[in-house]
CSV table of C-alpha atoms in Angstrom, one decimal:
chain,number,residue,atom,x,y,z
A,16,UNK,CA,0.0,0.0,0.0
A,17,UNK,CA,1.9,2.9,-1.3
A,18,UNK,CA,0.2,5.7,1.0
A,19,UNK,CA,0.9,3.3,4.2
A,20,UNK,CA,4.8,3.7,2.9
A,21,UNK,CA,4.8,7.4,1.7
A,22,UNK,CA,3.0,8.4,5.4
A,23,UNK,CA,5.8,6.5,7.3
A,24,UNK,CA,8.5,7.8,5.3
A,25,UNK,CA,7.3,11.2,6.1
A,26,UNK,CA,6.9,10.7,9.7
A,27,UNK,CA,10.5,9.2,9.7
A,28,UNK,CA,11.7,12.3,8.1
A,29,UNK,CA,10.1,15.3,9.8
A,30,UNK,CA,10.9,13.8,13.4
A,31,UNK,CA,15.0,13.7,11.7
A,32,UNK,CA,14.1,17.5,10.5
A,33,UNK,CA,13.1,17.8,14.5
A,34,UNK,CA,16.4,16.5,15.8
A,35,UNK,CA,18.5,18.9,13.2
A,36,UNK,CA,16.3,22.0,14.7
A,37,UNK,CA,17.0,20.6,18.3
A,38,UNK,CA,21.1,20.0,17.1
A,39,UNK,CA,21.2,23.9,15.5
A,40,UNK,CA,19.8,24.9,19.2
A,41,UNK,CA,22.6,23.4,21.0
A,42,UNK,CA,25.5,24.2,18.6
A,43,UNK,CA,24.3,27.8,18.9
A,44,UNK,CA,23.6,28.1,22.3
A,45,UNK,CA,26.8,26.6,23.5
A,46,UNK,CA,28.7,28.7,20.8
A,47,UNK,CA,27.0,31.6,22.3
A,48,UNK,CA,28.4,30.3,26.4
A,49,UNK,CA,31.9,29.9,24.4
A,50,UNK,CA,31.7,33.7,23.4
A,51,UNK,CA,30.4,34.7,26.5
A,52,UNK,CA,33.4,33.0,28.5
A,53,UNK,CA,36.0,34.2,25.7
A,54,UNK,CA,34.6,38.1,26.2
A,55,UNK,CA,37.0,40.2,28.0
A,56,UNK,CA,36.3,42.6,29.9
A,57,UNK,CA,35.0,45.2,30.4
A,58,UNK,CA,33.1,43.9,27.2
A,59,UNK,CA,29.9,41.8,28.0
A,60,UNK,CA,28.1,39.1,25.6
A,61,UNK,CA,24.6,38.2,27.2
A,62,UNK,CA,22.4,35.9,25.6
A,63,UNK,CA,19.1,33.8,26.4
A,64,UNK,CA,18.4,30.3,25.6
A,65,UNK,CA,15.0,31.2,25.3
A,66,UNK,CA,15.6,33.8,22.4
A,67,UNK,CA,16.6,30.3,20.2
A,68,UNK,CA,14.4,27.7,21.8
A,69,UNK,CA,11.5,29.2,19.9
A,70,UNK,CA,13.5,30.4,16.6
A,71,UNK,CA,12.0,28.6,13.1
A,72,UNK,CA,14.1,26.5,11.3
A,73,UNK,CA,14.6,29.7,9.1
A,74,UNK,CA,16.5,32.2,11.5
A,75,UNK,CA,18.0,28.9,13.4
A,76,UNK,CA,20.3,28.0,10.5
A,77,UNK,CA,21.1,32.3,10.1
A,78,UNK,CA,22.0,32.4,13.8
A,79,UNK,CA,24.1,29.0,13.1
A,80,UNK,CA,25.9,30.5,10.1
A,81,UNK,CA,27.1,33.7,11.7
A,82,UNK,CA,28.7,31.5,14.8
A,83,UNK,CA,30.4,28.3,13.1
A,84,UNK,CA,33.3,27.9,11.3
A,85,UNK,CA,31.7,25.5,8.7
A,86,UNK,CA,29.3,28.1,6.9
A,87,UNK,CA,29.0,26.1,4.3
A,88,UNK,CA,27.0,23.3,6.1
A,89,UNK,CA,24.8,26.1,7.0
A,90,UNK,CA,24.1,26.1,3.2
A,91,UNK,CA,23.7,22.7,2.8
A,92,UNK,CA,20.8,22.7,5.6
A,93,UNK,CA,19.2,25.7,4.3
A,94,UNK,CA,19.2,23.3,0.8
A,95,UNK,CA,16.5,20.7,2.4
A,96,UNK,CA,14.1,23.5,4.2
A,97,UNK,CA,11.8,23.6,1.3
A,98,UNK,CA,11.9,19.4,1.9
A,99,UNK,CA,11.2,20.0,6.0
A,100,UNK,CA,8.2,22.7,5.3
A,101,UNK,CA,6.4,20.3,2.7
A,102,UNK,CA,6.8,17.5,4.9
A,103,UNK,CA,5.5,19.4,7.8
A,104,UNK,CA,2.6,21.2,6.1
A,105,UNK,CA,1.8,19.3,2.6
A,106,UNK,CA,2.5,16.0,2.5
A,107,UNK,CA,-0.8,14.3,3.6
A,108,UNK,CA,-2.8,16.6,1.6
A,109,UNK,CA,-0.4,15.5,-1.8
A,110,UNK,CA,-0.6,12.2,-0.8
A,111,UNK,CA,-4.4,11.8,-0.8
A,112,UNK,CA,-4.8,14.6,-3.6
A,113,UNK,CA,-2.5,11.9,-5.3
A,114,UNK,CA,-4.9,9.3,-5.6
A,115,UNK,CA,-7.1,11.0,-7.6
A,116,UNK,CA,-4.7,13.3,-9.7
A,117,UNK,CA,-5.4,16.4,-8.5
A,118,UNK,CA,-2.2,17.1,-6.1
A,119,UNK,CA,-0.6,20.6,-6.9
A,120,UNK,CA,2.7,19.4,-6.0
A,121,UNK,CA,5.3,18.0,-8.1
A,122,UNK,CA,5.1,14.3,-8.1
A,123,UNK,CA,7.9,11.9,-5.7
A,124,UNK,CA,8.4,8.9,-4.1
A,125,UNK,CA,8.7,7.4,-0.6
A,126,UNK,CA,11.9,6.9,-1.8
A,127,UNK,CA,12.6,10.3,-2.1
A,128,UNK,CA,11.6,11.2,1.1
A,129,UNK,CA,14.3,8.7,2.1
A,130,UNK,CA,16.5,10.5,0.5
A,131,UNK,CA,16.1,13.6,2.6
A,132,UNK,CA,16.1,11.5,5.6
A,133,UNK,CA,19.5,10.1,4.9
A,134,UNK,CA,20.3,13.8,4.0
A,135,UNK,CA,18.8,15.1,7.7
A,136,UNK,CA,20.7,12.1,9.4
A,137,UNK,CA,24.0,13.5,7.5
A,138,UNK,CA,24.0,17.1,8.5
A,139,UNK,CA,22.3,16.2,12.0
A,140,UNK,CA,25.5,13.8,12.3
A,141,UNK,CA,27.9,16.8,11.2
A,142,UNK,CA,26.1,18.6,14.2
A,143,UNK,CA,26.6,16.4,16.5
A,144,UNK,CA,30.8,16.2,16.0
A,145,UNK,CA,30.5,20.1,16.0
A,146,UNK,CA,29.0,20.0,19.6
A,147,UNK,CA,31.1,17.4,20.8
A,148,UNK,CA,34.2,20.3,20.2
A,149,UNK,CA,32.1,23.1,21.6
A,150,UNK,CA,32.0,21.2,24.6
A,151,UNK,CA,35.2,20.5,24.7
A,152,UNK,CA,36.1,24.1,24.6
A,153,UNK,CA,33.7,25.3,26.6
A,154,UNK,CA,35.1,22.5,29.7
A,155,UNK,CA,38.6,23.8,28.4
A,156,UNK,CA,37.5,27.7,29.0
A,157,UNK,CA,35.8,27.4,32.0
A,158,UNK,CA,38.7,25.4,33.9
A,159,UNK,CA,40.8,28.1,33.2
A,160,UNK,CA,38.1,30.3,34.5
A,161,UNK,CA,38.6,29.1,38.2
């Protein structure tokens, strides 16, 4: 039953879009404790978790780009956004519009949603290594705080 398959490949791939949103959140907020540390004074960097947990997709990855030295994975998220906001608002409607010929989107596959899964898992992965160092750092900087 291909709407059985195209529904589940969906679901698969906007809860990976979810985990990429909740990676940007981290890598940004713990870049922003890094700067905060790394500020001398009498300079002062404040921030507020909250000003990002609630940040779209959108202004997550712009916040992301400004702070981490891979800008061009920034690009490569921004890519698959059009994929994330079709997943999250059309895809039931194109699936069932589908099966009578009258969807307005452009037609795909299950198997091209798997593609942007595999693509989600990637840059999520990517993420993932890039918080790993800004922890690091930010253990590094705050030893040498005390």
């Amino acid at each position: 039953m291909k709407n059985h398959i195209y529904i589940e490949a969906c679901t698969k791939a906007i809860l990976s879009f979810q985990m990429l949103e909740e990676a940007l959140k981290i890598c940004i907020g713990l870049s922003y404790e890094v700067i905060q540390l790394s500020t001398p004074n009498p300079l002062q960097f404040r921030f507020q978790a909250e000003n990002i947990n609630n940040l779209p997709l959108g202004p997550l990855i712009s916040k992301y780009k400004d702070i981490t030295s891979k800008p061009e994975q920034a690009d490569e998220i921004r890519k698959i956004i059009k994929w994330r906001n079709f997943i999250a608002h059309n895809a039931f409607r194109h699936e069932f519009m589908s099966m009578v010929g009258k969807s307005p989107f452009s037609k795909h596959s299950p198997e091209d949603i798997g593609k942007v899964l595999t693509e989600t898992t990637r840059l999520t992965s990517c993420l993932a290594e890039e918080i790993k160092d800004l922890q690091q750092i930010l253990k590094s900087l705050k030893a040498n705080k005390t």
